[in-house]
Amino acid sequence: MTLADVKRGNNFKVKNIPDDMIRIQTLRMGISEGSNLNCNEKIPGGPIIVKHNYQEIAIGRSLAEDIEIELHPEGSD
Amino acid sequence: MISLSCCSNLEQLDIDPNKEKIVLVGNPNVGKSIFFNYLTETYVSVSNYPGTTLDISTGNFEEYIVLDTPGVYGVSSFNDEEKVARDIILSGDIIINIVDAVHLERDLFLTQQLIDMGKKVIVALNMMDEAEHRGLNIDIDQLEERLGVKVIPTVAIKKKGLAKIADSIEQAQKGKISLDKDIQTKLDQLEDEIDNRADSLLILEGDQYVAAVHDKQAFELREDIYQKRRNHVNKIVEEIISKEERDNSIGDKIGSMLLRPITGIPILLVILYALYQFIGVFVAQTLVGITEEMIMIDIYQPFIINLVSRFIAPGSLLGKILIGEFGVLTMTITYIFGLLLPLVAEFYFFLALLEDSGYMPRIAALVDRGLNYLGLNGRAIIPMLLGFGCVTMATVTTRLLGSKREKIIAIFLLGLAIPCSAQLGVIAGLIAPLGLDYFIIYVVTIFALYAITGTFLNKVLPGDSSDLLIDLPPIRMPEIKNVLQKTYLKSKYFIFEAGPIFALGAVGITLMKEFKILDWIKNAVAPLVVGWLQLPKDATEAFVMGIIRRDFGAAGLSSMALTNDQTLVALIVLTLFVPCIAAMLVMIKEQGIKQAAMVWLGSWVAAFAVGGIVALFI
């Protein structure tokens, strides 16, 4: 599944960020393939806000559709 | 050795090359400026960094020179901020790296990169109070041990720890690097060749600019190095932080309210309404009433006319140019300082508040979807909002957009449908007495054209626009000193940028009037203005003035006797009308003459077509 499919409160793991530049940028902000994240907010039709500890990042919807993730079995907060 | 081309811009900042440089480096919104102000209390100079809109503060601390840098997430060349920060960091002797204790995972990436560059570093672990408040325990000794550099806890806004930073400058040292053997070997080899460790690392990380300076090919090891650095940093963070569960802070709660559409959109609307009330009503009418009419027209103008008249006959051509109806010393000075400056300054003040409180990126996230239809992403809200201050300046900031395509769309929309604050002020003054229905027609017309143009450009321009990827800083109370400084710098930039062109335009208008060119133009376009737009012939004068500056044109309208319908049509035409000369010059510089000409011609067509259609229907 992709990042665009998560719901608010979901915990998930990032599997694959295909775009090179995006991968570099998220690496610097603290997120990489393998990071465990939480979906903090999902703006209808708009960006997904992910949270990692206290770090929040807004990711545009179509970019989110390209990022592969895996939901954690324990599910939501 | 410091490479020539990387620092040629730096030399223009006029700093003593014999002194050692302390450079302040940190992610955006970590409180760098407080450190800067603390260290350099006595003498500070702020200068524009050549080729950018960025201002760099420099000052003295003991025998050192202190330089501030724009907030960045890493040292590289992805945008203007990073290029400027990169140049300054490369030239620095000692780096004070300010990190946000609450965002160590993010911030230590930059720290580790600075250490990997072989720079002498001191780390200021800032916002320790907030970290404590959130129940984060940070093992500072262990962090020092792992980084290999001095780490000093601080709470900058309460001045805690700042004295210790100042006392510890001498203790800055090279830290422990995160690179593996293989990369280390490559780095050593390159360093042997170019004799510069920091530059060598950036070349390995694929920085084309730094590579070009040394006549080298950039390597393609960025991702490899970044990934290892990231893993290294994550491990450090894991070791040094222990967490106790605490409730979310008040800032977090506000932050998520601002993002959640159900609360965020109403809050955004209220803020925009407050902005409108403040600019459109308080500043544009009350304050400008004082500055423009009482100070400039009643006191300053009689004074200057009297003074100049002693030496130059007011009826002569030179007299008209200087102190006539459109005089450089009368009208130009009055408009710039009496009308535009108060409007622009308070707008920038408001904007600086939005920026420093951490609200701006949340607005970007909220409006991202809407802007996607126009081929832009949420980040474009920054130049769009800036455009309401001054389109010229906003045009320059379109550089922060991800692709050429987005820049074209943003510049087109800015040039076409965003009225600048000065114009907005005059428009608000003219439209408010007409009543709500006129106001709604005006807003809906402009907005519709904005949306249609954006959607159209998004369809016809080739390629893809970039997606939103933006760091949301915590919501914090803005530091008022910082906000005022930003306001001052932007306002100053505005006066220097717009002032000369404004004066030149005034001279042009005087000459056109003197040699009856204006009358000739009025007659030539009469069928269009009178027949199609149903406006009086004199309205052309306002449009011609509008070519020079749009608000100039709007101000010209206020002295004309127009019916309500005519006022509305004239305002719509003027809003959509060609960007002012200053904005055009910047567009030519940013996008080339061809595209600037397209924006210019497109504005003519759109302004007259839409104005005529509205005239037909009301």
Short mmCIF file of N, CA and C in Angstrom, two decimals, chain B residues 28 50 161 182 220 255 309 370 431 446 458 460 485 521 545 562 574-575 588 595 604-605 615:
data_model
loop_
_atom_site.label_atom_id
_atom_site.label_comp_id
_atom_site.label_asym_id
_atom_site.label_seq_id
_atom_site.Cartn_x
_atom_site.Cartn_y
_atom_site.Cartn_z
N PRO B 28 16.22 25.87 9.86
CA PRO B 28 15.33 27.02 9.99
C PRO B 28 14.65 27.03 11.38
N PRO B 50 24.80 39.12 -2.82
CA PRO B 50 24.65 39.40 -4.25
C PRO B 50 23.96 38.26 -5.01
N GLY B 161 22.83 30.21 28.89
CA GLY B 161 23.88 29.47 28.18
C GLY B 161 24.61 30.29 27.15
N ASP B 182 35.94 3.37 2.97
CA ASP B 182 35.99 3.54 1.53
C ASP B 182 35.88 5.01 1.12
N GLU B 220 29.20 10.82 -7.48
CA GLU B 220 27.77 10.55 -7.26
C GLU B 220 27.57 9.73 -6.00
N GLY B 255 -0.86 23.84 16.85
CA GLY B 255 -0.34 23.38 15.57
C GLY B 255 -1.28 22.43 14.87
N SER B 309 11.16 76.38 -5.95
CA SER B 309 10.73 77.54 -6.74
C SER B 309 11.71 78.71 -6.64
N GLY B 370 -5.73 22.97 -3.46
CA GLY B 370 -6.25 24.01 -4.33
C GLY B 370 -5.22 24.45 -5.35
N ILE B 431 -13.47 50.93 -3.39
CA ILE B 431 -14.57 49.99 -3.56
C ILE B 431 -15.45 49.91 -2.31
N ILE B 446 -11.91 38.62 -10.23
CA ILE B 446 -10.45 38.46 -10.17
C ILE B 446 -10.10 37.01 -9.86
N ASN B 458 -1.64 25.20 -16.51
CA ASN B 458 -1.33 23.85 -16.04
C ASN B 458 -1.59 22.82 -17.13
N VAL B 460 -1.65 23.48 -20.57
CA VAL B 460 -0.87 23.65 -21.81
C VAL B 460 0.65 23.56 -21.61
N GLN B 485 13.01 43.36 12.60
CA GLN B 485 14.19 43.44 11.75
C GLN B 485 13.86 43.00 10.32
N ILE B 521 -2.46 59.47 -27.14
CA ILE B 521 -2.81 58.10 -26.73
C ILE B 521 -4.27 58.03 -26.34
N MET B 545 -0.67 55.60 -16.48
CA MET B 545 0.07 55.65 -15.21
C MET B 545 0.23 54.25 -14.64
N LEU B 562 -16.48 59.18 -11.39
CA LEU B 562 -16.97 58.00 -12.07
C LEU B 562 -18.24 57.51 -11.41
N LEU B 574 -7.67 47.71 -14.01
CA LEU B 574 -6.38 48.08 -13.42
C LEU B 574 -5.73 46.93 -12.64
N THR B 575 -6.55 46.13 -11.98
CA THR B 575 -6.00 45.01 -11.22
C THR B 575 -5.36 44.00 -12.16
N ILE B 588 11.88 39.91 -16.52
CA ILE B 588 12.83 39.74 -17.63
C ILE B 588 14.10 39.08 -17.11
N GLN B 595 9.22 35.48 -22.18
CA GLN B 595 8.12 35.19 -21.26
C GLN B 595 7.58 36.45 -20.61
N TRP B 604 -2.68 42.73 -20.91
CA TRP B 604 -3.48 43.68 -21.69
C TRP B 604 -4.78 43.03 -22.15
N VAL B 605 -4.60 41.88 -22.79
CA VAL B 605 -5.76 41.20 -23.36
C VAL B 605 -6.75 40.85 -22.25
N ALA B 615 -18.43 45.14 -17.93
CA ALA B 615 -19.17 46.36 -18.29
C ALA B 615 -20.47 46.03 -19.01
#
